[in-house]
């Protein structure tokens, strides 16, 4: 018996269709497709009609190209491996005016999307005027020396936040600048919205794609969304190995992992932090035979769970499922959706895709 990471592919696909609706999607597949696996994700997105992808890693971008020769691939981080970008037909962010000036010669023939910095302050041009300056300087070059400005984009830093006004501020700054620049220039790709922004506002006017991550992987980006709006295809399950009777005051696990405050039955379960279960997640519950039980301690390869007499060795212990959603634990403060997904260890968990 081992702990198993299972994805139901037909639910994964239904969720893509439901989340995207009629809007074109650029699927964010960074960090091994939020740990779902690039091979699985690219293949399944393609089957669902998604043909535009973005990642932060050039290595992943190349892997996407190997998996999908025809798709559009957008690298959200800048790279100076210009020959590789050309060889694999990867479009890249243009992250600043200084980057443009530093690599003006090497950038010729590279497809870029101009990035607007906005309130995230992680990367991007400070102003739309700077972007206009690049467009102008580029068009003054002979054709064979020009870079190919195919897109314009930004990333909102506050779309997942409801208690502050920053999202409205960054949205306004972007849409105002974009509408102005569109009076003079056309772009093949215009994208700004992550899952939260898209689900709050639908696709903005003029935008060619919603650039979605977490909702495509089955998690609600914010808690006021109804559960039915995003379907979770992932199940993480483990097994009861033994049930132990503990007297009040007895301890179990290394160095008093847990000390019983009353006589109780503890199930020892074959999953731990070595399998990627977050310590914060172990402050909550798991499900055995349809009932929720409190987790008492987390070790590298084991969990200790307070159970009742109905629980038996070999019973399945569910940590995540459609009834124990990753986003439920996000909203309880366990950590970001992506943090819980990314931590899961595919070297130790058995991986199963149900077709
Ligand atoms: C630049 C960029 N765009 C889009 C996304 C997707 O965001 P989400 O997973 O919230 O949809 C991310 C994720 O971190 C990102 O870094």
XYZ file of C-alpha atoms and ligand atoms in Angstrom:
371
model
C 0.000 0.000 0.000
C 1.213 3.498 -0.804
C -0.287 6.923 -0.811
C -1.735 7.781 -4.216
C -2.027 11.020 -6.192
C -4.959 10.492 -8.580
C -6.350 12.771 -11.249
C -9.631 12.125 -12.984
C -8.899 13.289 -16.524
C -12.503 13.717 -17.630
C -13.185 15.996 -14.639
C -9.955 17.891 -15.400
C -11.213 18.458 -18.964
C -14.752 19.385 -17.900
C -13.254 21.949 -15.567
C -11.166 23.530 -18.343
C -14.274 23.944 -20.485
C -16.328 25.285 -17.609
C -13.715 27.770 -16.395
C -12.768 29.056 -19.855
C -16.327 29.373 -21.181
C -16.043 30.977 -24.599
C -12.851 32.902 -23.840
C -9.499 31.989 -25.390
C -7.078 30.789 -22.755
C -3.319 30.941 -22.376
C -2.722 28.083 -19.939
C -0.033 28.749 -17.352
C 1.924 25.508 -17.081
C 4.863 26.693 -14.995
C 6.408 24.507 -12.284
C 5.559 21.307 -14.103
C 1.990 22.461 -14.716
C 1.341 23.264 -11.053
C 2.791 19.812 -10.338
C 0.203 17.980 -12.486
C 2.983 17.037 -14.942
C 3.756 18.868 -18.192
C 3.122 15.823 -20.391
C -0.313 15.193 -18.922
C -1.259 18.873 -18.840
C -0.167 19.826 -22.364
C -1.838 16.776 -23.875
C -5.067 17.372 -21.957
C -5.163 21.111 -22.667
C -4.654 20.399 -26.371
C -7.511 17.893 -26.327
C -9.619 20.663 -24.739
C -8.770 23.171 -27.454
C -6.154 25.231 -25.555
C -3.249 26.022 -27.852
C -1.405 28.848 -26.088
C 0.867 28.207 -23.134
C 3.050 30.168 -20.781
C 5.742 29.280 -18.305
C 8.571 30.991 -16.447
C 11.280 28.481 -17.384
C 13.031 28.197 -20.734
C 13.673 24.516 -20.055
C 9.925 23.946 -19.662
C 9.197 26.075 -22.730
C 11.408 23.767 -24.820
C 9.690 20.720 -23.380
C 6.312 22.204 -24.335
C 7.580 22.712 -27.896
C 8.710 19.076 -28.029
C 5.270 17.964 -26.865
C 3.319 20.377 -29.074
C 5.086 21.563 -32.245
C 2.297 23.908 -33.377
C 1.317 25.825 -30.248
C 2.160 29.357 -29.111
C 4.600 29.380 -26.195
C 5.162 32.486 -24.109
C 8.066 32.730 -21.676
C 7.046 35.019 -18.805
C 10.637 35.514 -17.578
C 13.274 37.149 -19.753
C 16.086 34.996 -21.111
C 19.290 35.976 -22.873
C 19.530 32.604 -24.634
C 18.426 34.278 -27.839
C 19.456 31.503 -30.236
C 17.518 28.958 -28.193
C 14.428 31.170 -28.195
C 14.611 31.394 -31.983
C 15.391 27.739 -32.515
C 12.345 26.618 -30.500
C 10.061 29.470 -31.597
C 9.430 30.738 -28.076
C 7.958 34.196 -27.543
C 9.340 36.076 -24.577
C 8.537 38.945 -22.275
C 10.399 42.192 -22.895
C 10.873 43.174 -19.252
C 12.236 46.738 -19.334
C 13.637 49.578 -21.357
C 17.122 48.865 -20.019
C 16.918 45.206 -21.110
C 15.947 46.379 -24.590
C 18.857 48.807 -24.792
C 21.335 46.264 -23.412
C 20.368 43.524 -25.879
C 19.025 45.525 -28.813
C 21.272 43.758 -31.344
C 20.807 40.231 -30.018
C 17.019 40.691 -29.854
C 16.614 40.985 -33.611
C 14.113 38.443 -34.883
C 12.930 37.486 -31.355
C 9.174 37.581 -30.753
C 8.420 39.629 -27.632
C 5.468 40.781 -25.578
C 5.947 44.172 -23.908
C 5.373 43.827 -20.170
C 3.814 46.613 -18.096
C 5.106 46.639 -14.532
C 2.056 47.943 -12.678
C 1.697 47.411 -8.912
C 3.308 43.964 -8.769
C 6.711 45.611 -9.390
C 8.271 42.252 -10.274
C 9.174 42.975 -13.868
C 8.066 45.174 -16.746
C 8.218 48.662 -18.212
C 7.499 51.486 -15.804
C 5.302 53.408 -18.256
C 3.471 53.007 -21.538
C 5.629 55.840 -22.887
C 8.691 53.620 -22.405
C 6.958 50.900 -24.396
C 6.096 53.387 -27.144
C 9.756 54.419 -27.181
C 10.799 50.805 -27.859
C 8.233 50.474 -30.627
C 9.555 53.661 -32.191
C 13.255 52.789 -31.826
C 12.559 49.322 -33.196
C 10.678 50.605 -36.227
C 13.589 52.953 -37.002
C 15.874 49.929 -37.422
C 16.279 48.127 -40.745
C 13.736 45.275 -40.990
C 16.320 42.495 -40.520
C 17.533 44.054 -37.251
C 14.098 44.549 -35.688
C 12.595 42.486 -32.922
C 9.096 41.206 -33.541
C 6.715 42.877 -31.079
C 3.806 40.445 -31.104
C 2.197 41.144 -27.738
C 1.610 43.321 -24.706
C 0.807 42.129 -21.208
C 0.726 42.729 -17.484
C 0.154 40.709 -14.347
C -2.113 41.902 -11.548
C -0.668 41.563 -8.071
C -3.933 42.091 -6.217
C -6.656 40.348 -8.216
C -7.022 37.735 -5.466
C -7.571 40.429 -2.803
C -10.974 41.864 -1.938
C -10.290 43.983 1.140
C -8.009 46.511 -0.553
C -8.421 48.840 -3.524
C -5.132 47.917 -5.283
C -6.762 45.637 -7.866
C -9.025 48.458 -9.053
C -6.003 50.786 -9.209
C -3.802 48.405 -11.226
C -6.718 47.507 -13.501
C -7.437 51.161 -14.229
C -3.751 51.931 -14.924
C -3.461 48.993 -17.324
C -6.724 49.525 -19.184
C -6.124 53.263 -19.574
C -2.592 52.766 -20.918
C -3.646 49.881 -23.116
C -6.555 51.746 -24.696
C -4.224 54.633 -25.431
C -1.464 52.546 -27.024
C -4.020 50.619 -29.096
C -4.885 53.898 -30.866
C -1.479 53.682 -32.549
C -0.399 50.037 -32.495
C -1.867 46.571 -32.940
C -0.786 43.484 -31.061
C -1.463 39.858 -31.859
C -1.500 38.930 -28.161
C -2.958 40.998 -25.322
C -3.213 39.263 -21.954
C -3.414 40.357 -18.334
C -5.848 38.304 -16.317
C -5.048 35.459 -13.933
C -7.792 33.164 -12.609
C -9.079 35.603 -9.985
C -9.209 38.585 -12.334
C -10.905 36.568 -15.079
C -13.477 35.089 -12.707
C -14.192 38.495 -11.199
C -14.412 40.469 -14.428
C -14.587 38.087 -17.445
C -12.225 38.743 -20.351
C -11.494 42.461 -20.721
C -12.206 44.211 -24.011
C -9.410 43.914 -26.632
C -7.721 41.085 -24.724
C -6.909 38.041 -26.830
C -6.397 35.583 -23.937
C -7.042 35.026 -20.253
C -3.754 33.803 -18.770
C -5.051 31.206 -16.339
C -3.371 28.902 -13.887
C -4.956 27.735 -10.663
C -8.611 27.610 -11.769
C -7.624 25.308 -14.660
C -6.113 22.972 -12.070
C -9.330 22.826 -10.086
C -9.033 25.402 -7.299
C -11.156 28.464 -6.630
C -8.902 31.509 -6.395
C -11.163 33.225 -3.845
C -13.692 31.997 -1.338
C -16.851 33.803 -2.442
C -16.981 31.722 -5.627
C -19.486 28.866 -5.457
C -17.873 25.416 -5.200
C -19.522 24.377 -8.454
C -17.680 27.072 -10.407
C -14.396 25.119 -10.372
C -14.163 21.325 -10.305
C -11.336 19.545 -8.459
C -10.080 16.482 -10.342
C -7.338 15.613 -7.846
C -7.588 13.059 -5.054
C -4.795 12.421 -2.573
C -5.296 9.299 -0.523
C -3.339 7.094 1.844
C -4.055 4.038 3.995
C -4.555 3.116 7.611
C -1.676 0.797 8.491
C -2.605 0.110 12.116
C -4.987 1.288 14.828
C -3.383 1.735 18.292
C -5.086 2.198 21.650
C -3.544 5.067 23.592
C -4.092 5.719 27.315
C -4.424 9.270 28.574
C -0.915 10.738 28.997
C 0.792 8.258 26.645
C 2.792 9.720 23.784
C 3.115 8.467 20.254
C 5.703 9.232 17.585
C 9.244 10.621 17.923
C 9.900 12.968 20.817
C 6.288 13.115 22.024
C 4.836 13.852 18.547
C 1.445 13.561 20.171
C 0.409 13.011 23.800
C -3.111 11.716 24.353
C -5.276 13.988 26.489
C -7.743 11.095 26.997
C -7.957 7.388 26.198
C -8.307 7.145 22.446
C -7.759 5.170 19.253
C -5.079 6.464 16.907
C -4.813 5.377 13.276
C -1.297 5.296 11.861
C -1.451 6.360 8.192
C 1.151 5.878 5.444
C 1.687 9.466 4.290
C 3.833 12.260 5.713
C 5.719 15.431 4.965
C 8.157 13.381 2.890
C 5.249 12.902 0.471
C 4.689 16.632 0.387
C 1.896 17.039 2.886
C 2.258 20.478 4.417
C 2.577 20.788 8.187
C -0.150 23.434 8.096
C -2.449 20.922 6.371
C -1.870 18.431 9.193
C -3.518 20.833 11.651
C -6.814 19.888 10.044
C -8.730 16.735 9.219
C -8.814 13.794 6.839
C -11.668 11.588 5.690
C -12.019 7.865 6.375
C -15.109 5.984 5.173
C -16.958 9.279 4.632
C -16.269 10.674 8.120
C -13.859 13.504 8.922
C -11.257 12.771 11.614
C -8.746 15.119 13.221
C -5.086 14.674 12.323
C -2.984 14.739 15.518
C 0.602 14.569 14.262
C 2.666 14.608 11.089
C 5.917 12.725 10.605
C 8.076 12.144 7.547
C 6.223 9.042 6.354
C 3.275 8.821 8.745
C 0.241 10.662 9.969
C -1.462 10.031 13.288
C -5.209 10.454 13.260
C -7.676 10.243 16.108
C -10.350 7.779 15.007
C -13.179 5.686 16.432
C -13.782 1.953 16.548
C -15.267 1.878 13.042
C -11.887 2.600 11.447
C -9.823 -0.469 10.510
C -6.397 -1.190 9.043
C -6.392 -0.915 5.216
C -9.130 1.730 5.236
C -8.522 4.548 2.746
C -7.612 7.947 4.183
C -8.467 10.930 1.969
C -6.458 14.140 2.293
C -7.751 15.893 -0.826
C -10.779 15.066 -2.972
C -13.837 16.729 -4.422
C -15.234 16.704 -0.863
C -11.961 17.842 0.761
C -10.922 20.481 -1.689
C -7.501 22.037 -1.819
C -9.184 25.459 -1.878
C -11.154 24.621 1.310
C -7.792 24.335 3.111
C -6.459 27.449 1.381
C -9.354 29.420 2.804
C -8.634 27.874 6.240
C -5.106 29.332 6.058
C -3.115 26.195 5.168
C -1.283 28.001 2.346
C -1.902 29.060 -1.232
C -3.647 26.565 -3.518
C -0.498 26.353 -5.624
C 1.654 25.855 -2.530
C -0.363 22.804 -1.470
C -0.307 21.361 -5.004
C 3.378 22.078 -5.637
C 4.540 20.417 -2.446
C 3.165 16.969 -3.336
C 6.076 14.637 -3.984
C 5.768 12.623 -7.175
C 8.916 10.660 -6.341
C 7.207 8.976 -3.405
C 3.494 9.126 -4.203
C 2.011 6.663 -6.657
C 0.637 8.628 -9.589
C -2.575 7.534 -11.254
C -4.547 9.176 -14.068
C -8.105 7.897 -14.426
C -9.135 8.348 -18.056
C 2.656 36.031 -14.694
C 1.590 35.092 -14.274
N 0.463 35.027 -15.001
C -0.546 34.200 -14.660
C -0.451 33.373 -13.556
C -1.600 32.488 -13.210
O -2.169 32.865 -11.997
P -3.333 31.985 -11.356
O -2.712 30.672 -11.000
O -3.739 32.752 -10.156
O -4.387 31.859 -12.378
C 0.711 33.410 -12.782
C 0.806 32.578 -11.593
O 1.495 32.789 -10.646
C 1.762 34.290 -13.153
O 2.894 34.373 -12.435
